Structure formats: structure tokens, C-alpha cells
PDB file of C-alpha atoms in Angstrom:
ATOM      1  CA  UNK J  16      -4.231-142.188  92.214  1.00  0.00           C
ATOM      2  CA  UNK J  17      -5.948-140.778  89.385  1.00  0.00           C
ATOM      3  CA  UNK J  18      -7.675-137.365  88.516  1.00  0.00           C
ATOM      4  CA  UNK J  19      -5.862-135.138  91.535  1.00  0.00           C
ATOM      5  CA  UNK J  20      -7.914-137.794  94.141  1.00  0.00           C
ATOM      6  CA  UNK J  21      -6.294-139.392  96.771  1.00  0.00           C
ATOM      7  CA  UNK J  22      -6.510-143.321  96.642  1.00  0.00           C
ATOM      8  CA  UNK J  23      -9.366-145.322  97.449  1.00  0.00           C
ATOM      9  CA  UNK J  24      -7.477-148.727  96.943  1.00  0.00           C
ATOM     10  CA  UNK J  25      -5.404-147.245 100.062  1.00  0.00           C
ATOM     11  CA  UNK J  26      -8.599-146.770 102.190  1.00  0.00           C
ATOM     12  CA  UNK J  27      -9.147-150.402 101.113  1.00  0.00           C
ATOM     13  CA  UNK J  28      -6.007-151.755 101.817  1.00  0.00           C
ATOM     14  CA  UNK J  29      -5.928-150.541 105.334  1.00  0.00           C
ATOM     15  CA  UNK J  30      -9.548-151.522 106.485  1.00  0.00           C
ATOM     16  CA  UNK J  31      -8.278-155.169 105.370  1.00  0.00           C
ATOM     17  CA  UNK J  32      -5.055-155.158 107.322  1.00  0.00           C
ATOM     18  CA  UNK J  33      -7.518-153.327 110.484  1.00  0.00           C
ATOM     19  CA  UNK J  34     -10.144-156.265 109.594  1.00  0.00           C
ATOM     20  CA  UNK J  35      -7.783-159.295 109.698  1.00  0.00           C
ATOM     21  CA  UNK J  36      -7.064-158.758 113.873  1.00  0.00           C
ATOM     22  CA  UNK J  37     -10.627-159.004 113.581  1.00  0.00           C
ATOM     23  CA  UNK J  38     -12.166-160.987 111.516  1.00  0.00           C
ATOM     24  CA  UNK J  39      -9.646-163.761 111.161  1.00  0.00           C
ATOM     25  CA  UNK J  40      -8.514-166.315 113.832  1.00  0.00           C
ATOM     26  CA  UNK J  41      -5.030-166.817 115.040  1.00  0.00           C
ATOM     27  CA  UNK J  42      -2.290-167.031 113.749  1.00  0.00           C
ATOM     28  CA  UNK J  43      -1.929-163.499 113.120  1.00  0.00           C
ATOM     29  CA  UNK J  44      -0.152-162.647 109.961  1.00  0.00           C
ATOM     30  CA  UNK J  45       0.414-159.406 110.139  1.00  0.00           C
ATOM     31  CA  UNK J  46      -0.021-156.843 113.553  1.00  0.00           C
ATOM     32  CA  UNK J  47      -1.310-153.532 112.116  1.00  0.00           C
ATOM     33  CA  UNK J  48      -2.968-152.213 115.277  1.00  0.00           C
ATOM     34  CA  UNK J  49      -2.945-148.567 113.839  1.00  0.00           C
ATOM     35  CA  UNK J  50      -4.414-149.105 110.360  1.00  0.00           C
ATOM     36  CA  UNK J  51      -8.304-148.575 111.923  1.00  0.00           C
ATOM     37  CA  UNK J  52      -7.627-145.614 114.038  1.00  0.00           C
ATOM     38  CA  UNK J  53      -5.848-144.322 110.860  1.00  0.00           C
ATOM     39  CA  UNK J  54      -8.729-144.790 108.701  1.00  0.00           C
ATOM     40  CA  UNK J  55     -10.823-143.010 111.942  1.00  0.00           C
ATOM     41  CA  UNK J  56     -14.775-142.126 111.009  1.00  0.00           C
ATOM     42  CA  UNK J  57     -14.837-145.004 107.719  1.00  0.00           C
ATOM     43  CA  UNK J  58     -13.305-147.635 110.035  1.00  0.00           C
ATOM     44  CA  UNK J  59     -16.843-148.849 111.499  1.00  0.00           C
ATOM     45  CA  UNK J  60     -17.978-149.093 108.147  1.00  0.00           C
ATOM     46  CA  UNK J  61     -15.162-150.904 106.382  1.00  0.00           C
ATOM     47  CA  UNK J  62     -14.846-153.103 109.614  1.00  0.00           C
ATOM     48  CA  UNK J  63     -18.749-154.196 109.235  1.00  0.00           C
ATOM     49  CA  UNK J  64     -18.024-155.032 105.570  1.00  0.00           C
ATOM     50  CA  UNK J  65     -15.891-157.781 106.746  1.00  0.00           C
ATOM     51  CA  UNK J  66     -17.472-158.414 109.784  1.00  0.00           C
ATOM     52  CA  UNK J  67     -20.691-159.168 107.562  1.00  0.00           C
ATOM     53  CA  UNK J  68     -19.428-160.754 104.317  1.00  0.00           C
ATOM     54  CA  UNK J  69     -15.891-161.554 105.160  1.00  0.00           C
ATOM     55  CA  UNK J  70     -16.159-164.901 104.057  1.00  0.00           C
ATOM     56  CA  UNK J  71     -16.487-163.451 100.397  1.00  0.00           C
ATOM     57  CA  UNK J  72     -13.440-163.498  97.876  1.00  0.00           C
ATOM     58  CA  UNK J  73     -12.712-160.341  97.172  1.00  0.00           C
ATOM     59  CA  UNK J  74     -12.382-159.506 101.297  1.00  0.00           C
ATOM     60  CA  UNK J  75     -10.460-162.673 102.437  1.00  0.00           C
ATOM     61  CA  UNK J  76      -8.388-162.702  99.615  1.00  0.00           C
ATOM     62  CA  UNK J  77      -7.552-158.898  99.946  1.00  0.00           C
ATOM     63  CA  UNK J  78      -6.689-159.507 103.783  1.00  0.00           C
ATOM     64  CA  UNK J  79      -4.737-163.002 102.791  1.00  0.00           C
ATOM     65  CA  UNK J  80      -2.577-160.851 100.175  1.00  0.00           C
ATOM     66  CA  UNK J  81      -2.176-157.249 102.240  1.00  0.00           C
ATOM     67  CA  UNK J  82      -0.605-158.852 105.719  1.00  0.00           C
ATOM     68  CA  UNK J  83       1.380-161.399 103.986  1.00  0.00           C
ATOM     69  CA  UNK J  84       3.588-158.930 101.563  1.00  0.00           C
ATOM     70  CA  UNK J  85       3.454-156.587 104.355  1.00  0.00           C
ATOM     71  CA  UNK J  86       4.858-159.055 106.532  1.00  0.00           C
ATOM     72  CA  UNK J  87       7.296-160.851 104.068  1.00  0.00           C
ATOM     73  CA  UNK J  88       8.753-157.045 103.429  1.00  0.00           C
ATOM     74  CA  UNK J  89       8.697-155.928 107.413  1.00  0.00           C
ATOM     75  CA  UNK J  90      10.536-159.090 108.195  1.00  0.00           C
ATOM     76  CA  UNK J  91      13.187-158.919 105.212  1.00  0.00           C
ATOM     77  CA  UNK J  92      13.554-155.521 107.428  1.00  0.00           C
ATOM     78  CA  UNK J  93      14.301-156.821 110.649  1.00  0.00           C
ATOM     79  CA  UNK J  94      16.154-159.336 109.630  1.00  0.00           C
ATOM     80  CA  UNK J  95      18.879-156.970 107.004  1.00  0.00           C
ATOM     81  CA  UNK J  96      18.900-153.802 109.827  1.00  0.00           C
ATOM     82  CA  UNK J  97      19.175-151.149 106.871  1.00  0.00           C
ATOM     83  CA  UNK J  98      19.895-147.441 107.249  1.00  0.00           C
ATOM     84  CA  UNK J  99      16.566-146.489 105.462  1.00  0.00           C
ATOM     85  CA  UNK J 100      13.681-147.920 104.617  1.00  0.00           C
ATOM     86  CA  UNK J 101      11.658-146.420 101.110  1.00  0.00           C
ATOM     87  CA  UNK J 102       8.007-146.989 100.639  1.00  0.00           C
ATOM     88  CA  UNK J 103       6.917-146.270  96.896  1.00  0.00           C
ATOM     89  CA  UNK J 104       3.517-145.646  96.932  1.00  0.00           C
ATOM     90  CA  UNK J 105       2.685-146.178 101.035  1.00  0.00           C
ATOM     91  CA  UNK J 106      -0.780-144.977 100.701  1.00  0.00           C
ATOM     92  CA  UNK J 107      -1.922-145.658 104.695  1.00  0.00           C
ATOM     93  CA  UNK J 108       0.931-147.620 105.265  1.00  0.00           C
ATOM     94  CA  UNK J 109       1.840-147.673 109.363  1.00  0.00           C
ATOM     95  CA  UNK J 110       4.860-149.305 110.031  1.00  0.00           C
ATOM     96  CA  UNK J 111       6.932-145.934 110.800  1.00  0.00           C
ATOM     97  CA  UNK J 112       3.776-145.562 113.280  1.00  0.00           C
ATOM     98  CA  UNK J 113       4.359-149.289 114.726  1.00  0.00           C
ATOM     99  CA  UNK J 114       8.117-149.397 114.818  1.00  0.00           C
ATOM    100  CA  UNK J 115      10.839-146.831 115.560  1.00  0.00           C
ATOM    101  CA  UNK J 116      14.603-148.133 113.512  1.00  0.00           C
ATOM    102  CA  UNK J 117      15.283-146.843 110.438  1.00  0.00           C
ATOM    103  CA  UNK J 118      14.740-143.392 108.663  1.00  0.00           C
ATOM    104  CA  UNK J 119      11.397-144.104 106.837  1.00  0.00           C
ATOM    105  CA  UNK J 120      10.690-142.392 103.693  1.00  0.00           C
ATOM    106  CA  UNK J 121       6.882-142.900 102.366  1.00  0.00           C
ATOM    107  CA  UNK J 122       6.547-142.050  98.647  1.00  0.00           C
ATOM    108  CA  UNK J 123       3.075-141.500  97.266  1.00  0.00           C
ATOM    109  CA  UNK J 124       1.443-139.164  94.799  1.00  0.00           C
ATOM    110  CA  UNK J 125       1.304-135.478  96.078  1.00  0.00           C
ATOM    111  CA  UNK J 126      -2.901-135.764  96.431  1.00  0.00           C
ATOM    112  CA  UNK J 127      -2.310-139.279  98.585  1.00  0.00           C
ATOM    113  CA  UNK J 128      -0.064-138.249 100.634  1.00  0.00           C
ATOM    114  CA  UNK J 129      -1.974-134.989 101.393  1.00  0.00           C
ATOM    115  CA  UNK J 130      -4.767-136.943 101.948  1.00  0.00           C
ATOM    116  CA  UNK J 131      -2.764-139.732 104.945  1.00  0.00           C
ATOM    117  CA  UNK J 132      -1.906-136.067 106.452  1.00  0.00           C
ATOM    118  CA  UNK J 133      -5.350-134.619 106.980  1.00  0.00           C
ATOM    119  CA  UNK J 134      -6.195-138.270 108.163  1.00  0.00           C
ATOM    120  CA  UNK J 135      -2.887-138.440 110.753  1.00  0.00           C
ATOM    121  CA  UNK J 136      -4.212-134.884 112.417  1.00  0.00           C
ATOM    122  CA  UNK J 137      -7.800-135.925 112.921  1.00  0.00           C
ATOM    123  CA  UNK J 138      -6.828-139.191 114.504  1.00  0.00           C
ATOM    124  CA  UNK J 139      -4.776-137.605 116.668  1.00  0.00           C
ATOM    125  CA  UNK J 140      -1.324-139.754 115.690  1.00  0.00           C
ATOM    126  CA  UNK J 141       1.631-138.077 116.192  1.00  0.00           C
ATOM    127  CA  UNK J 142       3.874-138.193 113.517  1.00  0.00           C
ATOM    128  CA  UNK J 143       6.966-139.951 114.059  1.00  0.00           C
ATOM    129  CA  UNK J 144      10.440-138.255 114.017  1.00  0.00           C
ATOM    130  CA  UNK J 145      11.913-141.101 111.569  1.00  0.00           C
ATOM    131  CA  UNK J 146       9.331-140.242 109.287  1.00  0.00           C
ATOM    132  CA  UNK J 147       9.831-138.339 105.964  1.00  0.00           C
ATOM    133  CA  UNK J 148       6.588-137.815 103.764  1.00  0.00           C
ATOM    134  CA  UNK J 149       8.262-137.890  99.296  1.00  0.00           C
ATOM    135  CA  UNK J 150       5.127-136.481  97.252  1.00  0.00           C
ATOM    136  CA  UNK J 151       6.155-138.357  94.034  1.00  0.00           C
ATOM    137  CA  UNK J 152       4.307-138.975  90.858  1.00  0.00           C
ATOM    138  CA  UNK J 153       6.202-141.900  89.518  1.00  0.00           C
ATOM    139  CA  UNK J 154       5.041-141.543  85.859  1.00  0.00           C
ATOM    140  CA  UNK J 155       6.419-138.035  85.815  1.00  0.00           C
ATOM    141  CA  UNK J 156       9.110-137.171  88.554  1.00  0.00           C
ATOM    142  CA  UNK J 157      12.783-138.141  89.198  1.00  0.00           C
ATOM    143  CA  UNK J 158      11.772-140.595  92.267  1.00  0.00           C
ATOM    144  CA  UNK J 159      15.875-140.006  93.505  1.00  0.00           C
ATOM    145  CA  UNK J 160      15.584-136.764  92.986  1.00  0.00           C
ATOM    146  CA  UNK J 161      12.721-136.128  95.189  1.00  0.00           C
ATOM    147  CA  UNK J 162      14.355-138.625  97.760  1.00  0.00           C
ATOM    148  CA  UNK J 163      17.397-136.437  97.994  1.00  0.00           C
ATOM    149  CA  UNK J 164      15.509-133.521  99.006  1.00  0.00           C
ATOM    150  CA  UNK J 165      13.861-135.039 101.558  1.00  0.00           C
ATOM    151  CA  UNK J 166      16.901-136.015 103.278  1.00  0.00           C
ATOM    152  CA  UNK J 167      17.712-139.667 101.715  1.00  0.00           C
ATOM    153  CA  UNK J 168      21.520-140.578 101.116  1.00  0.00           C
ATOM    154  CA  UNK J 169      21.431-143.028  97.949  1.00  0.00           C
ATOM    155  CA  UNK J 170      25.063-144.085  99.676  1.00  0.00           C
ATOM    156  CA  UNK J 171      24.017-145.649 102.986  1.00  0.00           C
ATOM    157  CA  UNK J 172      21.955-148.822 102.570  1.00  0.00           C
ATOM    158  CA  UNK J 173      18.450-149.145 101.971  1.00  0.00           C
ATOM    159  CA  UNK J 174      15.349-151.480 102.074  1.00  0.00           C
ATOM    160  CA  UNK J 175      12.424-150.125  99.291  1.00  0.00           C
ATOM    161  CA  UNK J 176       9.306-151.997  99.757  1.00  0.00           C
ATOM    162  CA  UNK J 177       7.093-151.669  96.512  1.00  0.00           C
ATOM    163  CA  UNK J 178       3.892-153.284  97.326  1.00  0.00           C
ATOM    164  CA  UNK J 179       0.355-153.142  95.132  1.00  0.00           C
ATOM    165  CA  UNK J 180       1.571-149.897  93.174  1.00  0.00           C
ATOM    166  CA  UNK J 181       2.512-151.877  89.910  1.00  0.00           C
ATOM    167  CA  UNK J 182      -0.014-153.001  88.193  1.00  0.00           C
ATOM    168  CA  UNK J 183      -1.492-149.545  88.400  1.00  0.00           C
ATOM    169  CA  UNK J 184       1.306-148.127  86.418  1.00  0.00           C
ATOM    170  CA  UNK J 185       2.536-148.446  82.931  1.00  0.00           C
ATOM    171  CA  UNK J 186       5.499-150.760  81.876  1.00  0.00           C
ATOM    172  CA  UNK J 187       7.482-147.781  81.034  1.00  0.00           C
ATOM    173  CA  UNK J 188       6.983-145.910  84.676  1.00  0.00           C
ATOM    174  CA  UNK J 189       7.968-149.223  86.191  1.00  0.00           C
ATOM    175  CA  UNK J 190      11.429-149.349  84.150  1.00  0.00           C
ATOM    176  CA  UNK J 191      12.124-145.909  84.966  1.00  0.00           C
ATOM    177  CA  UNK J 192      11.930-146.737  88.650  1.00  0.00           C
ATOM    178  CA  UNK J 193      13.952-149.675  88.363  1.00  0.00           C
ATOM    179  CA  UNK J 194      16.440-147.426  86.044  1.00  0.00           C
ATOM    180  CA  UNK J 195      16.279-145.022  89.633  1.00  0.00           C
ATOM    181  CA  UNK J 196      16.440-148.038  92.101  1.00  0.00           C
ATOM    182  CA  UNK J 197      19.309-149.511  90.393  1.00  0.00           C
ATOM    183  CA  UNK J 198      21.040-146.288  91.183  1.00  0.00           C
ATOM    184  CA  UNK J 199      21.417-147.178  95.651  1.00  0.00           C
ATOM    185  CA  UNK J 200      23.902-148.266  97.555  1.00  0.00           C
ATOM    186  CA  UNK J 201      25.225-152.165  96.260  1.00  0.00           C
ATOM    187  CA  UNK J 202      23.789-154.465  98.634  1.00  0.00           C
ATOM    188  CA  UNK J 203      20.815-152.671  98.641  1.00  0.00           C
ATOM    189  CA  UNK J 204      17.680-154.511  98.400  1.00  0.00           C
ATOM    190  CA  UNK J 205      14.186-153.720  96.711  1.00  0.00           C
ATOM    191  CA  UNK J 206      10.445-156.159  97.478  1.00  0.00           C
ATOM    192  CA  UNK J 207       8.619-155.375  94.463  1.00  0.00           C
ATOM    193  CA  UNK J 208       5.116-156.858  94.113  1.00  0.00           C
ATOM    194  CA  UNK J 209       3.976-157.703  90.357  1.00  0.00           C
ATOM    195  CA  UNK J 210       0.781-158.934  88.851  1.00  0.00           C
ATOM    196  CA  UNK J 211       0.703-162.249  87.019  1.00  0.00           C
ATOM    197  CA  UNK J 212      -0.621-162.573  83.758  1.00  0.00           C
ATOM    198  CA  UNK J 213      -3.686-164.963  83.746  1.00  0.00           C
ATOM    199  CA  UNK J 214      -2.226-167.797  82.790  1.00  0.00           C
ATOM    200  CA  UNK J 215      -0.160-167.735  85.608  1.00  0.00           C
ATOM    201  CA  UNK J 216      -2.606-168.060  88.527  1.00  0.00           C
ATOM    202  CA  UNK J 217      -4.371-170.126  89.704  1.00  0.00           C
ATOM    203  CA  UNK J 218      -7.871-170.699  89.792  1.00  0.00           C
ATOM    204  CA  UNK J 219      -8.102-168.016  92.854  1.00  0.00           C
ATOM    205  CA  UNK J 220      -6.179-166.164  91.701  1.00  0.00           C
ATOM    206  CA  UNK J 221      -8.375-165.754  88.390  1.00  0.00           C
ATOM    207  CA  UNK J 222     -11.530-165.119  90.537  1.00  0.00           C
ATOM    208  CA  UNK J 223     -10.074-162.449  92.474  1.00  0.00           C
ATOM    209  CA  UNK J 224      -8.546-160.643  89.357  1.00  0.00           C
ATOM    210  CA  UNK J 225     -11.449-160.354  87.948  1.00  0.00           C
ATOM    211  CA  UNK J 226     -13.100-159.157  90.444  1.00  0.00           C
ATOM    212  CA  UNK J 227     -10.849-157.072  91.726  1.00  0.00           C
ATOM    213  CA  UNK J 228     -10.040-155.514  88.072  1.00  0.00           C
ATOM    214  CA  UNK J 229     -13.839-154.481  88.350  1.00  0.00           C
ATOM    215  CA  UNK J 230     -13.282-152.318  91.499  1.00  0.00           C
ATOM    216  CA  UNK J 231     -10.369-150.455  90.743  1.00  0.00           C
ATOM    217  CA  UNK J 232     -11.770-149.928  87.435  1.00  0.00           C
ATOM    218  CA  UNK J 233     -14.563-148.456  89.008  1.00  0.00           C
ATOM    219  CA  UNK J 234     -12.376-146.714  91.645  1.00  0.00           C
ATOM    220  CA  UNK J 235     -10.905-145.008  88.192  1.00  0.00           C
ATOM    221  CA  UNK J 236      -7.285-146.941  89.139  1.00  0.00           C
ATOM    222  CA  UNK J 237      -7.284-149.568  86.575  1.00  0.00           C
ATOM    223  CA  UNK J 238      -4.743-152.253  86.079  1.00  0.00           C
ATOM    224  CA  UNK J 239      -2.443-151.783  83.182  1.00  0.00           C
ATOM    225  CA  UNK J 240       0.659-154.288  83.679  1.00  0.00           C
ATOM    226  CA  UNK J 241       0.722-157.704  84.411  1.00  0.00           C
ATOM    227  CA  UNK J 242       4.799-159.237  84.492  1.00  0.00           C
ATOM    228  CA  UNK J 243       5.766-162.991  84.252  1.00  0.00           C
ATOM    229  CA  UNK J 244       8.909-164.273  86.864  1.00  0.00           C
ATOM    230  CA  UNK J 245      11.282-164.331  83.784  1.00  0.00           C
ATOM    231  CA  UNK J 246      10.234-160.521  82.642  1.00  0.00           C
ATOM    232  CA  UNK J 247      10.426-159.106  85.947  1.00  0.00           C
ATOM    233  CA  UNK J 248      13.891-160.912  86.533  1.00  0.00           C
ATOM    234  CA  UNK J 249      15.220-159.415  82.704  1.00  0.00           C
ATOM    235  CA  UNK J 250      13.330-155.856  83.371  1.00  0.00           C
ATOM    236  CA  UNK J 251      15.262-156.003  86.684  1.00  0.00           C
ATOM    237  CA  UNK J 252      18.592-157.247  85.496  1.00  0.00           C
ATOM    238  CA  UNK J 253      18.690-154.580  82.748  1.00  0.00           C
ATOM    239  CA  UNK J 254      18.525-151.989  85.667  1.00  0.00           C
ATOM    240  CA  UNK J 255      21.444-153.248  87.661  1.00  0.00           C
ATOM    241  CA  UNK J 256      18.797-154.985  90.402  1.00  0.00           C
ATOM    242  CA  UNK J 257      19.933-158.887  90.446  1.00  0.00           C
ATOM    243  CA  UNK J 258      16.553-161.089  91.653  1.00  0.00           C
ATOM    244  CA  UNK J 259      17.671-162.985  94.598  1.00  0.00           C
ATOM    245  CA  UNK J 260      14.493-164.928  94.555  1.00  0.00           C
ATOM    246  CA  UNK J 261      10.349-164.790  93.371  1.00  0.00           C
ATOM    247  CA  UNK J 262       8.413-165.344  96.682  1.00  0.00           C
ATOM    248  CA  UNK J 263       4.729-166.585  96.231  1.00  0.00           C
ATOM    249  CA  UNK J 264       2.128-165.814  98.871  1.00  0.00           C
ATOM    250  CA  UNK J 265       2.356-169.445 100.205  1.00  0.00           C
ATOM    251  CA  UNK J 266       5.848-168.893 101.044  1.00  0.00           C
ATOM    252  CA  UNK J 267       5.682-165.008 102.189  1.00  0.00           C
ATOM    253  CA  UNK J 268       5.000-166.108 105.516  1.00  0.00           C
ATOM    254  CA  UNK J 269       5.772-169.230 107.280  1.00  0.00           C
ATOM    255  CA  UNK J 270       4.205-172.300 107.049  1.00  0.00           C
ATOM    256  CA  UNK J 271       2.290-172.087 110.426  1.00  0.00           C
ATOM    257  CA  UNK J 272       0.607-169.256 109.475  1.00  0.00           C
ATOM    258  CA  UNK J 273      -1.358-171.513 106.865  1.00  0.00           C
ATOM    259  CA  UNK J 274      -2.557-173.803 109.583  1.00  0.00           C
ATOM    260  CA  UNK J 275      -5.845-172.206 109.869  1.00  0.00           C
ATOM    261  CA  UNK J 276      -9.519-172.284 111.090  1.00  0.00           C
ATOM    262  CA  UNK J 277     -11.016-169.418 109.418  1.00  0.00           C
ATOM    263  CA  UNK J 278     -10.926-168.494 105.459  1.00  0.00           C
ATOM    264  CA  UNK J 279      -7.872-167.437 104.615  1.00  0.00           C
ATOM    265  CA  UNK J 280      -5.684-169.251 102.046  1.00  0.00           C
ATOM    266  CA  UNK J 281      -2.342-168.470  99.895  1.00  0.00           C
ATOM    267  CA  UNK J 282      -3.527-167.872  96.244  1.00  0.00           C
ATOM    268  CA  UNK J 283      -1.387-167.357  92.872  1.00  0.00           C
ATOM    269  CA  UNK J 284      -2.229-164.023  91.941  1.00  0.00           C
ATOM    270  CA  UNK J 285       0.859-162.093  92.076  1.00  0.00           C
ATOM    271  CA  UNK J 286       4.396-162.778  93.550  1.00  0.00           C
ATOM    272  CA  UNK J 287       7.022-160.391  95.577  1.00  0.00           C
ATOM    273  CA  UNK J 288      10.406-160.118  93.203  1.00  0.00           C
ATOM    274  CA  UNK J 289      13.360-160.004  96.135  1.00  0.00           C
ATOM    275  CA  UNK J 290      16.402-158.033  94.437  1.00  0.00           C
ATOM    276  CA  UNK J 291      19.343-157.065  95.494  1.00  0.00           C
ATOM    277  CA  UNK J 292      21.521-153.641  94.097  1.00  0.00           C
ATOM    278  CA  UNK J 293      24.354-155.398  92.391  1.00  0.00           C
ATOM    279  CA  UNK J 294      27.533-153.977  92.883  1.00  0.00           C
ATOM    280  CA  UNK J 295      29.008-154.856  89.355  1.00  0.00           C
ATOM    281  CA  UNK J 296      25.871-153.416  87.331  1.00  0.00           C
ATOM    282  CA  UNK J 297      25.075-150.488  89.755  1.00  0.00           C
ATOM    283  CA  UNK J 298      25.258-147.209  87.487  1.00  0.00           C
ATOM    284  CA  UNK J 299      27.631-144.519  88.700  1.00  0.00           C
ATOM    285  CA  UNK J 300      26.627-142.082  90.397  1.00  0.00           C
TER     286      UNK J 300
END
């Protein structure tokens, strides 16, 4: 989000989950059967880009990355049962639309989120009663603060899912959040997604950087942080978040959902950092 607009990586972000049921054979990574009446009169159009040149990098790789973090985070969901489920920076996001279970809370920037509304009413969605909508800008707002109001108790446990929002911020926004995070209920548990430094991917990974770099920079929602395993895991630890495990796209998913016929394939790009609120380092509240 930059300038008062709403997102445009968003837009993007849901035509590729829409595109992979699709596009791509089975297996299936990831369900989202909402994302293209969400996106409503662009959907033809986004659709027909991947329709026509969804063989290309920068669309495979963007549907191979969006359905497997989404899926790695929805099943670390399932799986733990929380109380409440946070999404920092949800942009089109439709999992409170595809599942009922716990409170969902979708933080995004004010303009964003304004933005998913208009898009909700002309599509005709309903929106659903375990659905709270945080207008947050993270570089500038208390991110609990905001939560609070909107009806989120920091004491009963919670899942935040933090997916393609970092590398659009600055190192200092991201610590502030973690500083914030590390505030929840112990046992709480945070998916953050991080960028990798170059000479961490691989040779993927490096081709769809680059490219990608180029579109958000034209977009005007540059990257500006890339984080190693070892500084996420200190940046964490510092905040009272303990990193129960780095999870790379290969292993978001599992295995079977790599035995495939079309063009997908896992690629080192960036990696989901799986944390946990400890209960020794949590700061009072």
C-alpha cells in the first residue's frame, strides 16, 4: 500500500490463488473457490493472463508460492484449533469467507481494506459474522491497540498468519510488530513469511526476484527487507517469539502435492518462520 491506494499486489495475489483451480492440474494445493468472484469484473482478465502465458515464471511461480503459505498457515490452523485467528496485511484474503471457526481479524492498511469492502458489496458476498475488518498502518499504529478495539482479547490464544507483507516494510516496522506479537497469549503462535537475501535462493528463486522486484516497483510497493533464517530467528527471539521451525516451500505442503504434471515447482525464494509466544520471554502485560 503506498500513496493512500489500495494494493495491487493483493489484486495479484488473488487472481493467482483463483488461477491455480484453473490453470494447474491436480493435486490441488490450495481450495480458494472465492478469490475470483472476489476480484468480480478483473477476474476474466487476470484469469486469461494465466490461461495464456501461465507457463511463464513470474505466474507459476506466484501461484506455486500464494497456495502453498496459504495452505501451510490454514493447516497449522486446523490442526492448533485457536480462539482467533489475525491476518496482518490480508489484502483479498478469503478464508473467513471459506471457513466458519475462529474469530477472524483481517489487518490491512485503512485504503486496502476499504478497497476488499467496496469489492465484498459488488460481488454480492455476505460478510461473515466471525469476521472483524483492523484498518492498521503497521509503520505507524499500535497493531494491539487497534486489535483491542476491534474486539481481540490478547489473553485467549491466537494464530497470526503474516504472509507477503514483509518485504514491503522496513526492518524497523517489522521489529515493532514482533515487539506487539510477542505481547499474546504464551502458546500463541505467529507464520511469518520473509524474503531471502540473494544468496540464499536458488536459481528460481533469483529469476523470480528479479522479476518480481520489477513489478512491485512499478506497482509503487517496492521491496525493502530481505532476512536470513538466523536474523529472523534473533529478531524473533529478542521479541519473546521462540522459532519452532523455518519451513521452505518444498516442505509447506506435503510431498504429494509435488508429484505433478503441469508447471509448478517449490523454489527458494523466501521461507515461512513458525514461532511460538514463549511463556518465559512474553512481556507483561
Amino acid at each position: 500500500m503506498r500513496n493512500g491506494q489500495p494494493s495491487r499486489t493483493a489484486l495479484s495475489t488473488a487472481a493467482a490463488r483463483a488461477a491455480h483451480l484453473v490453470v494447474d492440474n491436480e493435486p490441488h494445493i490450495l481450495h480458494d473457490t472465492v478469490a475470483a468472484t472476489l476480484i468480480g469484473d478483473q477476474a476474466e482478465e487476470m484469469l486469461g493472463y494465466h490461461r495464456a502465458y501461465g507457463d511463464h515464471p513470474i505466474l507459476s511461480c506466484t501461484r506455486a508460492l500464494v497456495t502453498t503459505r496459504s495452505a501451510y498457515t490454514e493447516r497449522v490452523l486446523a490442526d492448533r484449533s485457536p480462539d482467533q485467528y489475525v491476518i496482518l496485511g490480508a489484502g483479498l484474503d478469503t478464508f473467513a469467507h471459506r471457513h466458519c471457526g475462529p474469530r477472524v481479524f483481517e489487518v490491512d492498511h485503512p485504503a486496502t481494506q476499504e478497497w476488499k469492502r467496496t469489492l465484498i458489496a459488488q460481488a454480492g458476498l455476505p460478510i461473515p459474522e466471525h469476521l472483524a475488518f483492523v484498518p492498521v498502518d503497521l509503520e505507524t499504529d499500535s497493531l494491539l491497540d487497534r486489535l483491542t478495539a476491534a474486539g481481540f482479547d490478547p489473553r485467549r490464544s491466537t494464530l497470526v498468519g503474516w504472509l507477503g507483507v514483509t518485504m514491503y516494510l522496513t526492518r524497523d516496522a517489522i521489529s515493532a510488530t514482533l515487539a506487539e506479537l510477542g505481547r499474546l497469549s504464551p502458546g500463541s503462535e505467529v507464520v511469518m513469511e520473509y524474503s531471502l537475501p540473494a544468496e540464499l535462493r536458488d536459481d528460481l528463486g533469483n529469476e523470480y526476484a528479479a522479476m518480481a522486484s520489477e513489478v512491485v516497483r512499478e506497482s509503487n510497493e517496492p521491496y525493502l527487507t530481505s532476512l536470513s533464517p538466523d536474523e529472523v530467528t534473533a529478531l524473533m527471539g529478542r521479541h519473546g517469539l521462540e522459532v519452532l521451525r523455518h519451513v521452505t516451500m518444498h516442505d509447506a505442503v506435503p510431498p504429494s502435492m509435488w508429484t505433478r504434471t503441469d508447471v509448478l515447482r517449490p523454489f527458494v525464494g523466501s521461507h515461512l518462520a513458525h514461532a511460538t509466544v514463549s511463556a518465559t520471554l512474553a512481556s507483561p502485560r
